[in-house]
mmCIF file of C-alpha atoms and ligand atoms in Angstrom:
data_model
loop_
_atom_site.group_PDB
_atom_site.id
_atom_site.type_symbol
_atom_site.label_atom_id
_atom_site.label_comp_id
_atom_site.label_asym_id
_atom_site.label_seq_id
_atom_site.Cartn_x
_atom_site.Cartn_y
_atom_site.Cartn_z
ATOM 1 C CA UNK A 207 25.610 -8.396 -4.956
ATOM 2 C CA UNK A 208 25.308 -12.418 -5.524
ATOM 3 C CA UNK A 209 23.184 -13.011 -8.965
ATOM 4 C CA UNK A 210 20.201 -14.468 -7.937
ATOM 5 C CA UNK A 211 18.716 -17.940 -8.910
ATOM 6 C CA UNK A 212 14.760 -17.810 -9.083
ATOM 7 C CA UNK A 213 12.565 -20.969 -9.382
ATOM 8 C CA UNK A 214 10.309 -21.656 -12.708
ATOM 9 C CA UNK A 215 6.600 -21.195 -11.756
ATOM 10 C CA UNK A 216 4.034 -20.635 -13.497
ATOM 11 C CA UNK A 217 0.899 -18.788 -12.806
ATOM 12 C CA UNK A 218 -2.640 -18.006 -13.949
ATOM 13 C CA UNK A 219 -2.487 -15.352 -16.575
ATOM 14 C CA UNK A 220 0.176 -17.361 -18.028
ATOM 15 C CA UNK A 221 3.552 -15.086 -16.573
ATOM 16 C CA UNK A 222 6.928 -17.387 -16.329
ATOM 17 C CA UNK A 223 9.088 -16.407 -13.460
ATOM 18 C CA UNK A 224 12.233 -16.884 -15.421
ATOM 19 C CA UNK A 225 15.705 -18.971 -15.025
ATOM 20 C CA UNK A 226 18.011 -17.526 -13.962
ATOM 21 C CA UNK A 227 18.444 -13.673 -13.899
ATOM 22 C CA UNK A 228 20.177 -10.947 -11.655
ATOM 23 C CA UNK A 229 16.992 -9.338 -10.469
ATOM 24 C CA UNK A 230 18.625 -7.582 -8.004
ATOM 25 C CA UNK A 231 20.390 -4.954 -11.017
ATOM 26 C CA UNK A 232 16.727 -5.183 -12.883
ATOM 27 C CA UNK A 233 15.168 -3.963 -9.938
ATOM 28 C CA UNK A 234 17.685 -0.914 -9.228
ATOM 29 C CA UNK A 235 17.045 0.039 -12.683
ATOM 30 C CA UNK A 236 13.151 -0.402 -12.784
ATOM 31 C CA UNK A 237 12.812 1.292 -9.804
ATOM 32 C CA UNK A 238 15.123 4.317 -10.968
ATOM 33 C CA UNK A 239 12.259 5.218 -12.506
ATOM 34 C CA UNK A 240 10.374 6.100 -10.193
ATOM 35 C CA UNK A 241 10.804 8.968 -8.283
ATOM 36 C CA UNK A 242 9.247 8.655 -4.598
ATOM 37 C CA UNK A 243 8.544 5.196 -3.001
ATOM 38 C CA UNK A 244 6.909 5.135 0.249
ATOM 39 C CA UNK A 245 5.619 1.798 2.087
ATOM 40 C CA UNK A 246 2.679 2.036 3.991
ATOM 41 C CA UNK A 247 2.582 -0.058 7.231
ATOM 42 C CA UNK A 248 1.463 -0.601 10.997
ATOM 43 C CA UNK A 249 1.815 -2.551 14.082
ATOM 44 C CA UNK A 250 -1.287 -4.489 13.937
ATOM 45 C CA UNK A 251 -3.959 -5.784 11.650
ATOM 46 C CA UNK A 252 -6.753 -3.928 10.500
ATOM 47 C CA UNK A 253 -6.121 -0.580 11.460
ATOM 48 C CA UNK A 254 -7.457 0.751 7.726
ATOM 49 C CA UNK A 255 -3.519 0.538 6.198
ATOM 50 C CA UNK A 256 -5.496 -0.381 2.754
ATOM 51 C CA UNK A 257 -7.733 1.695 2.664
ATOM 52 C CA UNK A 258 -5.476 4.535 2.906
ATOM 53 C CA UNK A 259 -2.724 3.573 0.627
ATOM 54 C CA UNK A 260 -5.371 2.914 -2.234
ATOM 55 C CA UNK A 261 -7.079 6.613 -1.477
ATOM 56 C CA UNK A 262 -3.277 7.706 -1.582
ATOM 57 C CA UNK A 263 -2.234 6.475 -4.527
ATOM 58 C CA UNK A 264 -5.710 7.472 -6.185
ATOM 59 C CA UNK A 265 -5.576 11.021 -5.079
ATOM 60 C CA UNK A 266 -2.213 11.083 -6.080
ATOM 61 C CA UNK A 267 -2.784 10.334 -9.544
ATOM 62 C CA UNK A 268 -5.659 12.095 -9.622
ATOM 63 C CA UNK A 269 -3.456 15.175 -9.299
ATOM 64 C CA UNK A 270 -1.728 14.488 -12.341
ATOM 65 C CA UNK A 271 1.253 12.344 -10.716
ATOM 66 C CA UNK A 272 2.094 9.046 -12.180
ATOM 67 C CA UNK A 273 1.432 6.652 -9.487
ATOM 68 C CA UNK A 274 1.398 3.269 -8.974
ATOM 69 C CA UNK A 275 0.701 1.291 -5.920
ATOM 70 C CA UNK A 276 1.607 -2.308 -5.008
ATOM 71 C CA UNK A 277 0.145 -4.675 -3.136
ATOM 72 C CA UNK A 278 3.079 -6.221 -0.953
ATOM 73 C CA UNK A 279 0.332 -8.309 1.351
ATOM 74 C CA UNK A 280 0.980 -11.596 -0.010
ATOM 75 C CA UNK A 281 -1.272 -13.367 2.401
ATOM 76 C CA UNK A 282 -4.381 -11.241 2.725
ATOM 77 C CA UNK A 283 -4.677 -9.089 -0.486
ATOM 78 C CA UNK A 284 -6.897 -6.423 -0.502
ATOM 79 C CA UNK A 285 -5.711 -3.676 -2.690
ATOM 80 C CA UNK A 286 -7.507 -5.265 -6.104
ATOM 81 C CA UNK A 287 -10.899 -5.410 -4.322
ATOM 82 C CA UNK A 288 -10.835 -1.692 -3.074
ATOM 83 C CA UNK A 289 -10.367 -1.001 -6.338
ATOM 84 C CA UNK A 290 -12.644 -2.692 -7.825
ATOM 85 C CA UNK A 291 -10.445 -5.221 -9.880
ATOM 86 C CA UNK A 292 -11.598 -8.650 -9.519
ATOM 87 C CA UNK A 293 -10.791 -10.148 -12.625
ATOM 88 C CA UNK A 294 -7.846 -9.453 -13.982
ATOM 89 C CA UNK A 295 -5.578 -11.481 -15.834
ATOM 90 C CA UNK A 296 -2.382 -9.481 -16.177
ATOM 91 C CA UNK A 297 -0.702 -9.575 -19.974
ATOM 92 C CA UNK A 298 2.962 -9.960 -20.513
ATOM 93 C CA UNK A 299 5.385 -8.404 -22.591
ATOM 94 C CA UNK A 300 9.007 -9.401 -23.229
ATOM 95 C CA UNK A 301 8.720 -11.542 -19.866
ATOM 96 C CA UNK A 302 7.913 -8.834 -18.549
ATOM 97 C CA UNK A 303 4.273 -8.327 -16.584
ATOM 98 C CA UNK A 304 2.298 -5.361 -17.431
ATOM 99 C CA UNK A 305 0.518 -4.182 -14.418
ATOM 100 C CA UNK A 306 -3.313 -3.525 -13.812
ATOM 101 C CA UNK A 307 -4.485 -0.057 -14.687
ATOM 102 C CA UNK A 308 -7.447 1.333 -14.086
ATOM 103 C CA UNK A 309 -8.398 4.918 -15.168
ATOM 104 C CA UNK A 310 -8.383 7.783 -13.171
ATOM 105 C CA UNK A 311 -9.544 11.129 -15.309
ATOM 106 C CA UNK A 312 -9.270 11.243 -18.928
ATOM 107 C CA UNK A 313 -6.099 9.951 -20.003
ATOM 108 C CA UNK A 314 -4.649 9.138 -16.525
ATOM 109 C CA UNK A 315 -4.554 5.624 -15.147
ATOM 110 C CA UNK A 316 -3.331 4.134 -11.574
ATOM 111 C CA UNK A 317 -0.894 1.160 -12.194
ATOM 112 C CA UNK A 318 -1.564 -2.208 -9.748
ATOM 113 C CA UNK A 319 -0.015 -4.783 -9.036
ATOM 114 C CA UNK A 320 -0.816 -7.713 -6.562
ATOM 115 C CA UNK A 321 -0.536 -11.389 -5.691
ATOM 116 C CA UNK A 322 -4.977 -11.452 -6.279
ATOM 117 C CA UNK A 323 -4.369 -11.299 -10.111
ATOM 118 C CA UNK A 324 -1.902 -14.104 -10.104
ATOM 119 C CA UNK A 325 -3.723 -16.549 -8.080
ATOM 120 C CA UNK A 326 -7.119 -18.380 -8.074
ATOM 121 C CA UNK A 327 -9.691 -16.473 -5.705
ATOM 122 C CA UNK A 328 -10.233 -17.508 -2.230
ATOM 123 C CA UNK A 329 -6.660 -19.795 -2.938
ATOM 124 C CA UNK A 330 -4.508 -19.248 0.263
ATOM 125 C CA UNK A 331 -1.259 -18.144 -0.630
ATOM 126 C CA UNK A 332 1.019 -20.900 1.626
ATOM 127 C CA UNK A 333 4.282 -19.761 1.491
ATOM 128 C CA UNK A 334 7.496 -19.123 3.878
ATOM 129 C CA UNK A 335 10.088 -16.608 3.643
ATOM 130 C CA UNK A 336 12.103 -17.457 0.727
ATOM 131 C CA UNK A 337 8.641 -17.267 -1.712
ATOM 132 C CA UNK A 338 7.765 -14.049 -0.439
ATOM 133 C CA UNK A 339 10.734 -12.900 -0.985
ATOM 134 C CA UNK A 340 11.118 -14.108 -4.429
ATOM 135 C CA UNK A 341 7.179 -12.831 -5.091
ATOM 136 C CA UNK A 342 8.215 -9.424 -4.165
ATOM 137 C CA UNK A 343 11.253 -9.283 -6.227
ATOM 138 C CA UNK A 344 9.294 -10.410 -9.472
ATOM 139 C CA UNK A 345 6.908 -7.431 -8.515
ATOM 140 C CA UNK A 346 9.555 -5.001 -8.531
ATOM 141 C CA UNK A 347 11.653 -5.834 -11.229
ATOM 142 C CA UNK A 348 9.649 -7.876 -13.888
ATOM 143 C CA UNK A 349 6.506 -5.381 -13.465
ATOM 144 C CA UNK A 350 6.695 -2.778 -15.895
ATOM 145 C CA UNK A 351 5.962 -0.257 -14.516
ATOM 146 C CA UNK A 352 7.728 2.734 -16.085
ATOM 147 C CA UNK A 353 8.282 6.446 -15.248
ATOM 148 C CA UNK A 354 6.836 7.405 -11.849
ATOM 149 C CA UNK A 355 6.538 10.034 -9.788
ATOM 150 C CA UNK A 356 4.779 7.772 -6.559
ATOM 151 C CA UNK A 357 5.384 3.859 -6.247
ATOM 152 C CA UNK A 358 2.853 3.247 -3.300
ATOM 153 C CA UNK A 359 3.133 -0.147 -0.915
ATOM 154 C CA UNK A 360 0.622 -1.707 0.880
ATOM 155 C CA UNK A 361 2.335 -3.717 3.374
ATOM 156 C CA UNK A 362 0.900 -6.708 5.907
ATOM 157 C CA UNK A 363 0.578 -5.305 9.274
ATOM 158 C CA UNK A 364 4.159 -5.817 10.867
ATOM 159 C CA UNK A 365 7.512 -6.237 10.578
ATOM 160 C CA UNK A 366 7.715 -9.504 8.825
ATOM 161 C CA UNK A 367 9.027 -11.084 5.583
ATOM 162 C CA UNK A 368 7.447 -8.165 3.233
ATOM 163 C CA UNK A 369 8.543 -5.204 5.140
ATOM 164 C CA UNK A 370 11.701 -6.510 5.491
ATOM 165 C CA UNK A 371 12.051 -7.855 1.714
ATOM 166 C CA UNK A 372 10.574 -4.062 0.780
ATOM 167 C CA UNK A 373 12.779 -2.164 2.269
ATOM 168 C CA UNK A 374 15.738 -4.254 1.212
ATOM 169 C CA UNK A 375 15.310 -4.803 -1.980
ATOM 170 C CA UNK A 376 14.214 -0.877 -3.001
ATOM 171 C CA UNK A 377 17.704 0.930 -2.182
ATOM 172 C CA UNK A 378 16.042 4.449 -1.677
ATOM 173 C CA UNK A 379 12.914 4.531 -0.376
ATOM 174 C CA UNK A 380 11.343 7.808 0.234
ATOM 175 C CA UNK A 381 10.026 6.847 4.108
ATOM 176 C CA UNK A 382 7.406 5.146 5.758
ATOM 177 C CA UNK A 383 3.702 6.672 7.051
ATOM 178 C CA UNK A 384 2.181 4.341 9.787
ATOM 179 C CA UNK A 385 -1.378 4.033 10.083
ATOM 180 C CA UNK A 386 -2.198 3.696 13.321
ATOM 181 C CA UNK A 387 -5.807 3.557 15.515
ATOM 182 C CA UNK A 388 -6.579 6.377 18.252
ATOM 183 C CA UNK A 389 -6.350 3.970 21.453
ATOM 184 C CA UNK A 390 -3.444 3.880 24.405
ATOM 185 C CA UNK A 391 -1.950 0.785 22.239
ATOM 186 C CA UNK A 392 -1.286 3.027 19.335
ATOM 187 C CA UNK A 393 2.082 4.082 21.065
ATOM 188 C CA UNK A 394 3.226 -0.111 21.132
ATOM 189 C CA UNK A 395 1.991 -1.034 17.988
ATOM 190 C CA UNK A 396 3.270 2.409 16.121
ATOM 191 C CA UNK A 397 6.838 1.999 18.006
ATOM 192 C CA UNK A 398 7.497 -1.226 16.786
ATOM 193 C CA UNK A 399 6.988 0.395 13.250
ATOM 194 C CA UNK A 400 8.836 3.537 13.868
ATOM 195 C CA UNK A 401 12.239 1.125 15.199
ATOM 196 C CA UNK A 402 11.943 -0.711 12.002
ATOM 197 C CA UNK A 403 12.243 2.090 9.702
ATOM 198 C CA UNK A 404 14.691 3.817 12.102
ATOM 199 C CA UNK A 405 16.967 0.286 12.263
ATOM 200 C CA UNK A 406 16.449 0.535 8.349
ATOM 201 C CA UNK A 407 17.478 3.915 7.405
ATOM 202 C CA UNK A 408 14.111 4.732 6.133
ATOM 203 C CA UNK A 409 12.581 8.142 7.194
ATOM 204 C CA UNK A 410 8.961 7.934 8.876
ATOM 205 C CA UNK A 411 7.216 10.556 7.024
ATOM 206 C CA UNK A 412 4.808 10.505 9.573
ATOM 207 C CA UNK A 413 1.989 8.774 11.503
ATOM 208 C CA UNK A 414 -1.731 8.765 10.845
ATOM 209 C CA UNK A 415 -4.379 8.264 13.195
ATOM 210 C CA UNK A 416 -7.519 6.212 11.692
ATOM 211 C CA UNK A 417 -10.726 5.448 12.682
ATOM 212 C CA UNK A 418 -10.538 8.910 15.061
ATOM 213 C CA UNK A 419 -14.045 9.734 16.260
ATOM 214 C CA UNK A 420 -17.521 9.162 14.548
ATOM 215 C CA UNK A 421 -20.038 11.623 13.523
ATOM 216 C CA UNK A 422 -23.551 10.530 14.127
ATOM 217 C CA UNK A 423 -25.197 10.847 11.089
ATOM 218 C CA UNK A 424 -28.674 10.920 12.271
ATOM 219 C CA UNK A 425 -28.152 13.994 15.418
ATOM 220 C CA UNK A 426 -24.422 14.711 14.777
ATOM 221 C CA UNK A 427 -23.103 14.064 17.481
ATOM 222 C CA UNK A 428 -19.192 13.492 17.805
ATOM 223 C CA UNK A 429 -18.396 10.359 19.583
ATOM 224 C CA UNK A 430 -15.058 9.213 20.460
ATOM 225 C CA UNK A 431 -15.556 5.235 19.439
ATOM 226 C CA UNK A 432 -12.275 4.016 19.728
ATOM 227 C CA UNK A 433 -10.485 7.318 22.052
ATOM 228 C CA UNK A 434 -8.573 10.007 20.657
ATOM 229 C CA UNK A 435 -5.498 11.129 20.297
ATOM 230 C CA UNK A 436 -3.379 8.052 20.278
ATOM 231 C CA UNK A 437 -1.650 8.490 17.005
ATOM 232 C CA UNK A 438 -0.493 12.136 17.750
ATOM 233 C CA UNK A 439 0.941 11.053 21.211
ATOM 234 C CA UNK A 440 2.156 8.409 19.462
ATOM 235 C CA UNK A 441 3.836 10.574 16.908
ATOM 236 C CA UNK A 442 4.993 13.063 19.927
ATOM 237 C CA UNK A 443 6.741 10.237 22.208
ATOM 238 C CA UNK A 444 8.784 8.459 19.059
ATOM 239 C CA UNK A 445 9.825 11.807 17.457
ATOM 240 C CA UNK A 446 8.139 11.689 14.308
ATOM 241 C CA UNK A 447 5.541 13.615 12.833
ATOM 242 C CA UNK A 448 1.963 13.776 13.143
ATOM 243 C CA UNK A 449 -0.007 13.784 9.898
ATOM 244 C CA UNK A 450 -3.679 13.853 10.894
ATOM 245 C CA UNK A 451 -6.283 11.877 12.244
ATOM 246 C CA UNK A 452 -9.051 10.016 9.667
ATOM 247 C CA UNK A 453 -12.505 10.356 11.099
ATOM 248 C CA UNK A 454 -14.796 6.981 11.021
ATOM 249 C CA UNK A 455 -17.097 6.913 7.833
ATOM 250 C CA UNK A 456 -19.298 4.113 7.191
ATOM 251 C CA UNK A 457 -18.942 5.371 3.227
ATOM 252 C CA UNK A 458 -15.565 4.178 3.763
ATOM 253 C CA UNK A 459 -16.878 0.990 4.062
ATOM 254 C CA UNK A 460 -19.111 0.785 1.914
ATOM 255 C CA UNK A 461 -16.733 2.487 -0.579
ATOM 256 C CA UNK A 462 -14.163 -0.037 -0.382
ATOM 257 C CA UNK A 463 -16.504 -3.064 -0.550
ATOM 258 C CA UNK A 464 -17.803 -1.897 -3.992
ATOM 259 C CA UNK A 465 -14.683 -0.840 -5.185
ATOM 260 C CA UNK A 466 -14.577 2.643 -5.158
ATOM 261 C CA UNK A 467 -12.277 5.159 -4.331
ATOM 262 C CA UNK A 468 -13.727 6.889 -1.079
ATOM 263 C CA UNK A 469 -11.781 10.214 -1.782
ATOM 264 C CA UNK A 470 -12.898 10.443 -5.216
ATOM 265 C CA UNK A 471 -16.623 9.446 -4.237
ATOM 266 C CA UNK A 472 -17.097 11.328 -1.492
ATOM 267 C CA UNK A 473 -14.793 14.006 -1.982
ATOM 268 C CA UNK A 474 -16.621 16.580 0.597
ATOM 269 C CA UNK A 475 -16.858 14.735 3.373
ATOM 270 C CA UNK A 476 -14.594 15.143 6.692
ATOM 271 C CA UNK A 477 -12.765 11.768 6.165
ATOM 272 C CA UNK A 478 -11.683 12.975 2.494
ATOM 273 C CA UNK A 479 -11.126 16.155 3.795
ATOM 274 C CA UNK A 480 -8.721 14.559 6.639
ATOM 275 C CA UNK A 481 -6.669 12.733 3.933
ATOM 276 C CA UNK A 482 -6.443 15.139 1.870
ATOM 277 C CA UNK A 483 -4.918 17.313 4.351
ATOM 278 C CA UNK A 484 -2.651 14.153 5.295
ATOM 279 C CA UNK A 485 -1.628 13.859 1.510
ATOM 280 C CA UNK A 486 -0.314 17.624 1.151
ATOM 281 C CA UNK A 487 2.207 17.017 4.018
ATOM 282 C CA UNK A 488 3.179 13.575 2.717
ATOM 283 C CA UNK A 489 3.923 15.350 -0.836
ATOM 284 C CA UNK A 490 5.915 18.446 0.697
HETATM 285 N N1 LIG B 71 -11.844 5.791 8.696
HETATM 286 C C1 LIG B 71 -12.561 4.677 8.513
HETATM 287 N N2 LIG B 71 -13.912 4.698 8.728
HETATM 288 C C2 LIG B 71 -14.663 3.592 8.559
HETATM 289 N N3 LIG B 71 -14.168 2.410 8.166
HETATM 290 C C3 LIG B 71 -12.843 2.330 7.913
HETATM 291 C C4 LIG B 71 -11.973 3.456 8.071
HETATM 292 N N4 LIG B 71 -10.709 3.074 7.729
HETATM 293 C C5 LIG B 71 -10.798 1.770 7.384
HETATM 294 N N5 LIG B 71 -12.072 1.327 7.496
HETATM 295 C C6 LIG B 71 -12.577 -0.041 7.256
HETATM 296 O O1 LIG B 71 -11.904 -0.906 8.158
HETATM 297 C C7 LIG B 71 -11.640 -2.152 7.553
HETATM 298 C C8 LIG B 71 -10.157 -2.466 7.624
HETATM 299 O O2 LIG B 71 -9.461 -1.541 6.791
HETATM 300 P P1 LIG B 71 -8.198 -1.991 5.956
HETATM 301 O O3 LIG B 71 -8.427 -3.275 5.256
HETATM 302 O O4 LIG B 71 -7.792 -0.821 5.153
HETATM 303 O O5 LIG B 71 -7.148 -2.224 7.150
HETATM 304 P P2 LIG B 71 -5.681 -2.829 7.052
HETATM 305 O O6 LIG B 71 -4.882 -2.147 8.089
HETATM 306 O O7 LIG B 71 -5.194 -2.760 5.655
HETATM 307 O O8 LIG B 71 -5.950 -4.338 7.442
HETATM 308 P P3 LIG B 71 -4.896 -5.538 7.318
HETATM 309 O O9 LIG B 71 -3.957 -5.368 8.474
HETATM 310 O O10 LIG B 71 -5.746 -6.758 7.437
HETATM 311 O O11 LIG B 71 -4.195 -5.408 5.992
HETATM 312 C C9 LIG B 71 -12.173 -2.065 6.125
HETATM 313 O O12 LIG B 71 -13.457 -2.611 6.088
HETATM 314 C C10 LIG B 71 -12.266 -0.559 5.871
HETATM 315 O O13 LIG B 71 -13.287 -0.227 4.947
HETATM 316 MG MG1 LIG B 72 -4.435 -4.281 4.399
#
């Protein structure tokens, strides 16, 4: 493959995108480290893709596997506020940028990395293709991000630049799981997903159906909000699997506005229940 040239920038936090450098080979090697990489994504906007790649990649660490998840939504970043890491300035070593950790158990710690800790907050990021691209390379080979067993990606809703960069640019990713809502439109939106992995060569692991019913907290009562079963048609008419459905959970919410895990906080409710479950057939 053609070396690649990338531009000089600098950013906040003081990290040089260097000269000129064959990225490409540094980010085969940097991501030879890691065992499983598996890009989260769905057709449309807001369907809780975030929210469930950070519980992911905490619950995954919280198990004792290395994990580190990266936020590849240049645009609308969300992954450092779920997390509760809104000032940041990332260090570098070597030229190389040490990622975000924050600690999960005693001596474990989730590695981060996203465009939030390398711009000013509330600063549009107002780029085409070629930047994205360039971002996302920089995140995968110049972030340090050492042995792993899980590499989680948050992606934008879509099939745009950052998919397409993603699953380019990392030659063996592990598959995709789509995050999908429980309405008739699931089957569109989660097709248009499931083509682009298939024209890709990367496996869907499986789709997941958010937002799937709400349990009234004052009687009980289930009510079907937003339909159900969507996602597992869905999953039966494209061929792939099902992984589970997500109940709605205002501490999800709340949760991710503050910062904090959901699965870890709330570990006996339904919804943490439901992703749990999820998470043992994404790991088999
Ligand atoms: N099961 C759920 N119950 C209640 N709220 C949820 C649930 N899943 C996600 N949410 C909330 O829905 C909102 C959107 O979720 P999130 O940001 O994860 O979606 P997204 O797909 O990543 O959006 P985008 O396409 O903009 O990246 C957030 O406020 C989140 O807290
Ligand atoms: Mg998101």
């Amino acid at each position: 493959m053609a070396a690649l040239t990338v531009e000089r920038k600098t950013y906040k936090g003081g990290f040089r995108m260097n000269e000129k450098e064959d990225l490409n080979k540094l980010i085969v090697s940097r991501m030879g480290g890691i065992n499983k990489k598996i890009m989260v994504m769905s057709g449309k906007g807001g369907v809780g893709k975030t929210t469930f790649a950070v519980n992911l990649s905490f619950a995954l660490q919280m198990n004792g596997l290395k994990t580190g998840i990266l936020d590849a939504d240049l645009h609308g970043p969300n992954v450092p506020k779920m997390l509760g890491l809104d000032d940041v300035t990332l260090e570098t070593k070597d030229d190389n940028i040490v990622p975000a950790k924050i600690p999960v158990g005693l001596d474990r710690q989730l590695k981060v990395m996203s465009i939030a800790f390398l711009i000013r907050r509330d600063d549009p990021v107002i780029w085409r293709g070629p930047l994205k691209i360039n971002a996302l390379q920089q995140f995968l080979g110049k972030v340090e991000w050492g042995e792993l067993d899980y590499l989680v990606i948050d992606l934008p809703p879509g099939t745009g630049d950052e998919p397409l960069s993603i699953a380019q640019l990392i030659p063996d990713i592990h598959g995709s799981v789509i995050v999908t809502t429980p309405q008739d439109v699931a089957l569109a939106d989660s097709r248009r997903s499931v083509n682009f992995s298939k024209k890709l060569g990367i496996k869907v692991l499986g789709i997941v159906e958010n937002m799937s019913g709400f349990v009234c907290p004052k009687c009980g009562e289930k009510t079907d909000l937003f339909k159900m079963g969507g996602g597992e048609k869905a999953a039966k008419d494209l061929g792939v699997p099902f992984l589970g459905r997500i109940p709605i959970d205002p501490n999800i919410v709340q949760d991710s506005d503050v910062g904090k895990p959901f699965i870890l906080s709330h570990k006996e409710s339904d919804a943490s229940r439901s992703i749990r479950d999820i998470i043992d057939k994404i790991k088999k």
